[in-house]
PDB file of C-alpha atoms in Angstrom:
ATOM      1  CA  UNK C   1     -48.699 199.883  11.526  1.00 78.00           C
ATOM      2  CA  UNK C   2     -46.711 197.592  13.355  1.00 90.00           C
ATOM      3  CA  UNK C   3     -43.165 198.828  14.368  1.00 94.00           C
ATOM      4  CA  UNK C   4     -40.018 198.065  16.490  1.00 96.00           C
ATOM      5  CA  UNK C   5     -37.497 199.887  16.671  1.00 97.00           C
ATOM      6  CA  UNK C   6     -33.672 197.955  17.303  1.00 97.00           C
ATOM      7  CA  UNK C   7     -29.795 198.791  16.651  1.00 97.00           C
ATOM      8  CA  UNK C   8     -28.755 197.967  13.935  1.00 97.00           C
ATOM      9  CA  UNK C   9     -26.192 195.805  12.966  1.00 95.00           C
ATOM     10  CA  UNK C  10     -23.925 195.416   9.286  1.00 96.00           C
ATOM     11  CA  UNK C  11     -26.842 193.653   7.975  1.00 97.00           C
ATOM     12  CA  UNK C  12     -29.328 196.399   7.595  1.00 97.00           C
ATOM     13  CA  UNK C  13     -26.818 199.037   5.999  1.00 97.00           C
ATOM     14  CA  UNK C  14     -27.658 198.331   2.622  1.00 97.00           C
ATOM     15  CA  UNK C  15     -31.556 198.992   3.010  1.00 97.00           C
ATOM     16  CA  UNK C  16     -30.509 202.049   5.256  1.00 97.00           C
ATOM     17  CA  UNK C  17     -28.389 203.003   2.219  1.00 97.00           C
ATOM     18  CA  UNK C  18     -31.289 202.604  -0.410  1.00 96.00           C
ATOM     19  CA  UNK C  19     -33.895 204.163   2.011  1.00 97.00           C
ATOM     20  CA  UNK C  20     -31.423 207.140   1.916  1.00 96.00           C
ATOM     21  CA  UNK C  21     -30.548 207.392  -1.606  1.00 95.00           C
ATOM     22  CA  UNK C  22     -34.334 207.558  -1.914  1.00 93.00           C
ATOM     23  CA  UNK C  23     -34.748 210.770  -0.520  1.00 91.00           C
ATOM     24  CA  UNK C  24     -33.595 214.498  -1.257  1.00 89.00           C
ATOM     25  CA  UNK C  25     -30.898 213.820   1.791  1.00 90.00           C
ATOM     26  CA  UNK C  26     -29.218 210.983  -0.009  1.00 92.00           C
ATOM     27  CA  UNK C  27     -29.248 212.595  -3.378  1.00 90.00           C
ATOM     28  CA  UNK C  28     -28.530 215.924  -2.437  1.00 90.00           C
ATOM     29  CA  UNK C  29     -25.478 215.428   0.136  1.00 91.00           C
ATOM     30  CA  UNK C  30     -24.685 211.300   0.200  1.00 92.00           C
ATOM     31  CA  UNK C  31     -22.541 211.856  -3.372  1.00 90.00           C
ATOM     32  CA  UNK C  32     -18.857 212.264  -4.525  1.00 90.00           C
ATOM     33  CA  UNK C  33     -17.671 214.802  -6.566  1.00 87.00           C
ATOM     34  CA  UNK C  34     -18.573 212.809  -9.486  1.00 92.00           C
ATOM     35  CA  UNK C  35     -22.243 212.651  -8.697  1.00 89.00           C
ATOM     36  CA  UNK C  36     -22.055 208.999  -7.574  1.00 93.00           C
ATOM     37  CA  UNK C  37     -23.708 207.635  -4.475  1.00 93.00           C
ATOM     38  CA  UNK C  38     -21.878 206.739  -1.798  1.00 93.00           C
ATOM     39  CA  UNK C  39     -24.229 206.694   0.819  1.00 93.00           C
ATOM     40  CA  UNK C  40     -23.258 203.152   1.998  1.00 93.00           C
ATOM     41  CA  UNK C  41     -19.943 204.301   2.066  1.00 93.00           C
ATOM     42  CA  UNK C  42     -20.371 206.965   4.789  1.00 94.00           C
ATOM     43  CA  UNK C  43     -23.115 204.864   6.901  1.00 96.00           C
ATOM     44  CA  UNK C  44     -20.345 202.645   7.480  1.00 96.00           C
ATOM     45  CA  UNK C  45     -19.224 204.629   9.975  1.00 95.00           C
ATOM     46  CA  UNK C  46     -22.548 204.612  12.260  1.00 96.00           C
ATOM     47  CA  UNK C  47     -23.189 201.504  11.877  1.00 97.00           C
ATOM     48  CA  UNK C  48     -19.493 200.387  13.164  1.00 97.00           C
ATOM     49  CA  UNK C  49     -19.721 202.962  15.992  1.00 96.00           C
ATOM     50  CA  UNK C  50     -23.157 201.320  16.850  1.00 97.00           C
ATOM     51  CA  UNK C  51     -24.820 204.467  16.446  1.00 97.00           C
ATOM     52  CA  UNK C  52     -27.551 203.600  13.709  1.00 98.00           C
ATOM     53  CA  UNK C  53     -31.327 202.098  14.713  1.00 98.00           C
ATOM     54  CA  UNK C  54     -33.585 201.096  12.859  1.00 98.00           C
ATOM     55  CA  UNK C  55     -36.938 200.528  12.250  1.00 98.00           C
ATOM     56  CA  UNK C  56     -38.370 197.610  11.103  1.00 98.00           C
ATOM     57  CA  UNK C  57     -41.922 196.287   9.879  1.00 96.00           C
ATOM     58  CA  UNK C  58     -44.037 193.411  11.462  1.00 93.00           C
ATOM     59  CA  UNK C  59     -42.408 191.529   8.798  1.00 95.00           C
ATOM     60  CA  UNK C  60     -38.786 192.520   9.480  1.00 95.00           C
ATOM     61  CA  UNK C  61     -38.446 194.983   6.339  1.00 96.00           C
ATOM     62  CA  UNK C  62     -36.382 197.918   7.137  1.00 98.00           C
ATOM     63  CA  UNK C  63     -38.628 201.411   6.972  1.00 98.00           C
ATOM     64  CA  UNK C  64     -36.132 203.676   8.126  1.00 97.00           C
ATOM     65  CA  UNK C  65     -33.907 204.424  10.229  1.00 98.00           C
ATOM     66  CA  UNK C  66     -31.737 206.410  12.633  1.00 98.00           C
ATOM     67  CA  UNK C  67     -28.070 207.846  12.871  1.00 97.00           C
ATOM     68  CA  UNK C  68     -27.904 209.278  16.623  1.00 97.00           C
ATOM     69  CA  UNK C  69     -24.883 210.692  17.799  1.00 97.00           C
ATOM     70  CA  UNK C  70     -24.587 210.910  21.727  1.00 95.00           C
ATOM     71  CA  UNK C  71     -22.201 213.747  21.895  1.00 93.00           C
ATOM     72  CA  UNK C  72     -22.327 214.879  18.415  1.00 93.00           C
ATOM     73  CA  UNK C  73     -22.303 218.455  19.137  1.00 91.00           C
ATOM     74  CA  UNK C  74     -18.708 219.795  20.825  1.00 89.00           C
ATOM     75  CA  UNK C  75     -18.159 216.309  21.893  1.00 91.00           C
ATOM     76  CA  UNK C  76     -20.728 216.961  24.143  1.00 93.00           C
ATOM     77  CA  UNK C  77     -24.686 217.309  23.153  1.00 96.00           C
ATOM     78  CA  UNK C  78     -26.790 214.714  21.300  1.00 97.00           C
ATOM     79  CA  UNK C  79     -26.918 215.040  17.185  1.00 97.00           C
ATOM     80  CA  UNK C  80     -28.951 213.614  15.139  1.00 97.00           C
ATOM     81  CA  UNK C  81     -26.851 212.892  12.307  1.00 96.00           C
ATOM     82  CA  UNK C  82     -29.494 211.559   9.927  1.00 95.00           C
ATOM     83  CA  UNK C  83     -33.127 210.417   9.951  1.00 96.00           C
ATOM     84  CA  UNK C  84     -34.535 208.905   6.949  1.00 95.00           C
ATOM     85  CA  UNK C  85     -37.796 207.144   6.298  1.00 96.00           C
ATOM     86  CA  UNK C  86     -38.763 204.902   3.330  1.00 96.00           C
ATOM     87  CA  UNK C  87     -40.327 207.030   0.337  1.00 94.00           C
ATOM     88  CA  UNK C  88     -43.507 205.125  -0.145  1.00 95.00           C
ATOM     89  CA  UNK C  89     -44.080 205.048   3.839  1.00 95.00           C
ATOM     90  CA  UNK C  90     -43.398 208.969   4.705  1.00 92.00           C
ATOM     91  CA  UNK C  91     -46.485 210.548   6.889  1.00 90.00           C
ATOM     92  CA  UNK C  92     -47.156 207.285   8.487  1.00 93.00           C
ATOM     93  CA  UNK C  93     -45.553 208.317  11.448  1.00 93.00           C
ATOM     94  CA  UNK C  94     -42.507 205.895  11.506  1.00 95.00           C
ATOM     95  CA  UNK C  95     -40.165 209.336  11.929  1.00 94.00           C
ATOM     96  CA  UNK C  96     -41.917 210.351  14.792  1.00 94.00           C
ATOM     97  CA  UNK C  97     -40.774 207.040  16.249  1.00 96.00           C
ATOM     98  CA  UNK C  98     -37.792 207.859  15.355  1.00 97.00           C
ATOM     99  CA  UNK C  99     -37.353 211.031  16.792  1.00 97.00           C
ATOM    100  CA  UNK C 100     -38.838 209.932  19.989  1.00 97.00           C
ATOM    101  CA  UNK C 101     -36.031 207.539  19.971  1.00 97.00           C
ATOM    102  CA  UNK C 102     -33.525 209.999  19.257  1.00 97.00           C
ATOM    103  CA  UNK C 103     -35.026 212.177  22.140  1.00 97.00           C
ATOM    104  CA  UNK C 104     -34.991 209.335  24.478  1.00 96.00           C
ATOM    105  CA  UNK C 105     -31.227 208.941  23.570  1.00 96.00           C
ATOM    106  CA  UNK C 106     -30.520 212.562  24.302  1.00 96.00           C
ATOM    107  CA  UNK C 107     -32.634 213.109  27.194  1.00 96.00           C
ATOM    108  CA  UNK C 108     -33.299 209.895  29.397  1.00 94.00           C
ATOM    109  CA  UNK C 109     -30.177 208.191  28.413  1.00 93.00           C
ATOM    110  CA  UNK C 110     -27.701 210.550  28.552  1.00 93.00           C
ATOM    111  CA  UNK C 111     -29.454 213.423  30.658  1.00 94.00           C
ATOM    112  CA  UNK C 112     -28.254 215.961  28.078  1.00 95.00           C
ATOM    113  CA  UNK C 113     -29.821 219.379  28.962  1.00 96.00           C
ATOM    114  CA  UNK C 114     -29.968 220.120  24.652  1.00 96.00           C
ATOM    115  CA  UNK C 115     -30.125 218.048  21.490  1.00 97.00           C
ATOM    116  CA  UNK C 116     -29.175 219.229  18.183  1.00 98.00           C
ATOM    117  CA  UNK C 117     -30.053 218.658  14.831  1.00 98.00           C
ATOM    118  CA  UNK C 118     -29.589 220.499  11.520  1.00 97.00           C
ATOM    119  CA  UNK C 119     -32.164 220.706   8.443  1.00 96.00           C
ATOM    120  CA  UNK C 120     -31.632 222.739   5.048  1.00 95.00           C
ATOM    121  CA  UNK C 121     -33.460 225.365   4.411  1.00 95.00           C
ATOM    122  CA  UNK C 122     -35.270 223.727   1.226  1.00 93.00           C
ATOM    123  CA  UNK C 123     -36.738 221.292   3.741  1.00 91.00           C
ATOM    124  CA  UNK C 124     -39.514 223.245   5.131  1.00 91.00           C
ATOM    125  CA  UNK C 125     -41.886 220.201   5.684  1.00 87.00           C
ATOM    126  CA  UNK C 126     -39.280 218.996   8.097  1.00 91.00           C
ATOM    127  CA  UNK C 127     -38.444 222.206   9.510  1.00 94.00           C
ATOM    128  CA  UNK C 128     -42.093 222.567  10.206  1.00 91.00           C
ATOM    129  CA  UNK C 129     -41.899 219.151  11.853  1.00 90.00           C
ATOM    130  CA  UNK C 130     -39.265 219.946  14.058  1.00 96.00           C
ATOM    131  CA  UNK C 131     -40.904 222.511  15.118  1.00 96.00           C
ATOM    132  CA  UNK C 132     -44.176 221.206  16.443  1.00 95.00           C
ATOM    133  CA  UNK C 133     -41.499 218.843  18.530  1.00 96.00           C
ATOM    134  CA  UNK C 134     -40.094 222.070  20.138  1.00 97.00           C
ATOM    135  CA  UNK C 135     -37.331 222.309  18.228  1.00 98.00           C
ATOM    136  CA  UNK C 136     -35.873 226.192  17.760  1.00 98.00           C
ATOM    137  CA  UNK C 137     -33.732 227.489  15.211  1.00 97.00           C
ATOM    138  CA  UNK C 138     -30.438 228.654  16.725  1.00 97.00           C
ATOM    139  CA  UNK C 139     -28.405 229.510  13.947  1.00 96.00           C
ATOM    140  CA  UNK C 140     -27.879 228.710   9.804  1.00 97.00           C
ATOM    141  CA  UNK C 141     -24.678 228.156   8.585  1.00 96.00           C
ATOM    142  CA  UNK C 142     -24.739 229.320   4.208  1.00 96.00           C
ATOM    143  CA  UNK C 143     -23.142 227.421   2.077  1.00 93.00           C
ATOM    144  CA  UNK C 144     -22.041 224.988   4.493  1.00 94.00           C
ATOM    145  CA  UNK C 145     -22.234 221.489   2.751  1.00 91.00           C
ATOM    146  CA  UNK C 146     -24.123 223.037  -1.091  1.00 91.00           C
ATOM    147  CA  UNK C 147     -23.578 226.000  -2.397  1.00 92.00           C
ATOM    148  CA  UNK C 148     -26.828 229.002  -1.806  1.00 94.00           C
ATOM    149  CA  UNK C 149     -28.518 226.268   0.854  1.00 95.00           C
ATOM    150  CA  UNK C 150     -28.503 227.339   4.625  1.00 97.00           C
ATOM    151  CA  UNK C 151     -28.047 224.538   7.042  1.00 97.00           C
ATOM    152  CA  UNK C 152     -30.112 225.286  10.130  1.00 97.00           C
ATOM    153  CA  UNK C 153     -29.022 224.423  13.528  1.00 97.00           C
ATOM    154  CA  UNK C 154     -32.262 223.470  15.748  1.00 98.00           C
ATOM    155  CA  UNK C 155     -31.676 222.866  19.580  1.00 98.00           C
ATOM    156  CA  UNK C 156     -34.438 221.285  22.158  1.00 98.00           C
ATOM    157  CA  UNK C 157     -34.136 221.888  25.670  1.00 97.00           C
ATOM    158  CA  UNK C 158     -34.807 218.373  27.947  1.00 95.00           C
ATOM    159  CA  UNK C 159     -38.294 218.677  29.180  1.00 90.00           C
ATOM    160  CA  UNK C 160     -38.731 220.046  32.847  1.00 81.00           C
ATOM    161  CA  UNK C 161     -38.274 216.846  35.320  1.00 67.00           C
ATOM    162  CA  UNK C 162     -40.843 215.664  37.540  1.00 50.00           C
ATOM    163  CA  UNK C 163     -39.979 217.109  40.683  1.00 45.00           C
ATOM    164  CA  UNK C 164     -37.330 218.751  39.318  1.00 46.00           C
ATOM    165  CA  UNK C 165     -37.205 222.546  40.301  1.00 44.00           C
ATOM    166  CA  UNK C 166     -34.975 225.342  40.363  1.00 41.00           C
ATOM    167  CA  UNK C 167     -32.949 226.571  43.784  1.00 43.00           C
ATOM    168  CA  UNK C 168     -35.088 227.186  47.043  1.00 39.00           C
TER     169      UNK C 168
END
């Protein structure tokens, strides 16, 4: 499958918004009190920070996308706010790309020694998949954002650098 991955700009928030109300994410925490959507709503704010990429198709279509936070954590550490991948393409390894770009970000671009992301604990496929990237679980916060469901704070230490060592 042919993909690029690009910031995004205003023009791409409403597919990012309907790729996320697509998934358990979107319908699970992206809702007012009321039970409406407002996923769009609170996207705004990566997109106008310049902190959303996406990734797009050969033919331009939007398959998913990206919400990266550079010093998300204590104003300080890499976040990734959101990932989110188009229902009918999941396994097809467009999150991968994603989270390569996201590691990238944290890593090569701003030489963070960490990057953090959390997952409910319902989510076991992508706690699983975090995982196999090297991501460990550092914590769980209950209750934090739905009532009975953990949030789990993951952490993944920058790779050793080439040449890199400790102290002689």
């Amino acid at each position: 499958m042919d993909i690029r991955i690009e910031k995004a700009d205003l023009s791409r928030l409403e597919a990012c918004a309907s790729i996320l109300e697509g998934s358990e994410l979107g319908r699970r925490y992206f809702c007012d009190a009321r039970g409406r959507y407002i996923g769009g709503e609170l996207l705004r704010e990566g997109f106008e920070k310049e902190e959303v990429s996406v990734a797009l198709g050969g033919d331009g279509a939007c398959l998913g996308f990206a919400w990266i936070q550079p010093r998300g954590i204590f104003h300080w550490f890499p976040f990734l706010h959101v990932v989110a991948v188009r229902a009918d393409l999941r396994g097809r390894g467009i999150g991968g790309k994603l989270m390569d770009l996201f590691e990238r970000a944290a890593f090569v671009e701003e030489r963070s020694p960490m990057a953090f992301l959390m997952v409910a604990d319902f989510n076991a496929e992508a706690i699983a998949l975090y995982g196999k990237r090297g991501y460990e679980r550092v914590g769980a916060v209950p209750g934090l954002f739905l009532p009975g469901v953990d949030e789990i704070l993951m952490m993944k230490r920058a790779p050793a650098r080439a040449g890199a060592g400790g102290p002689a």
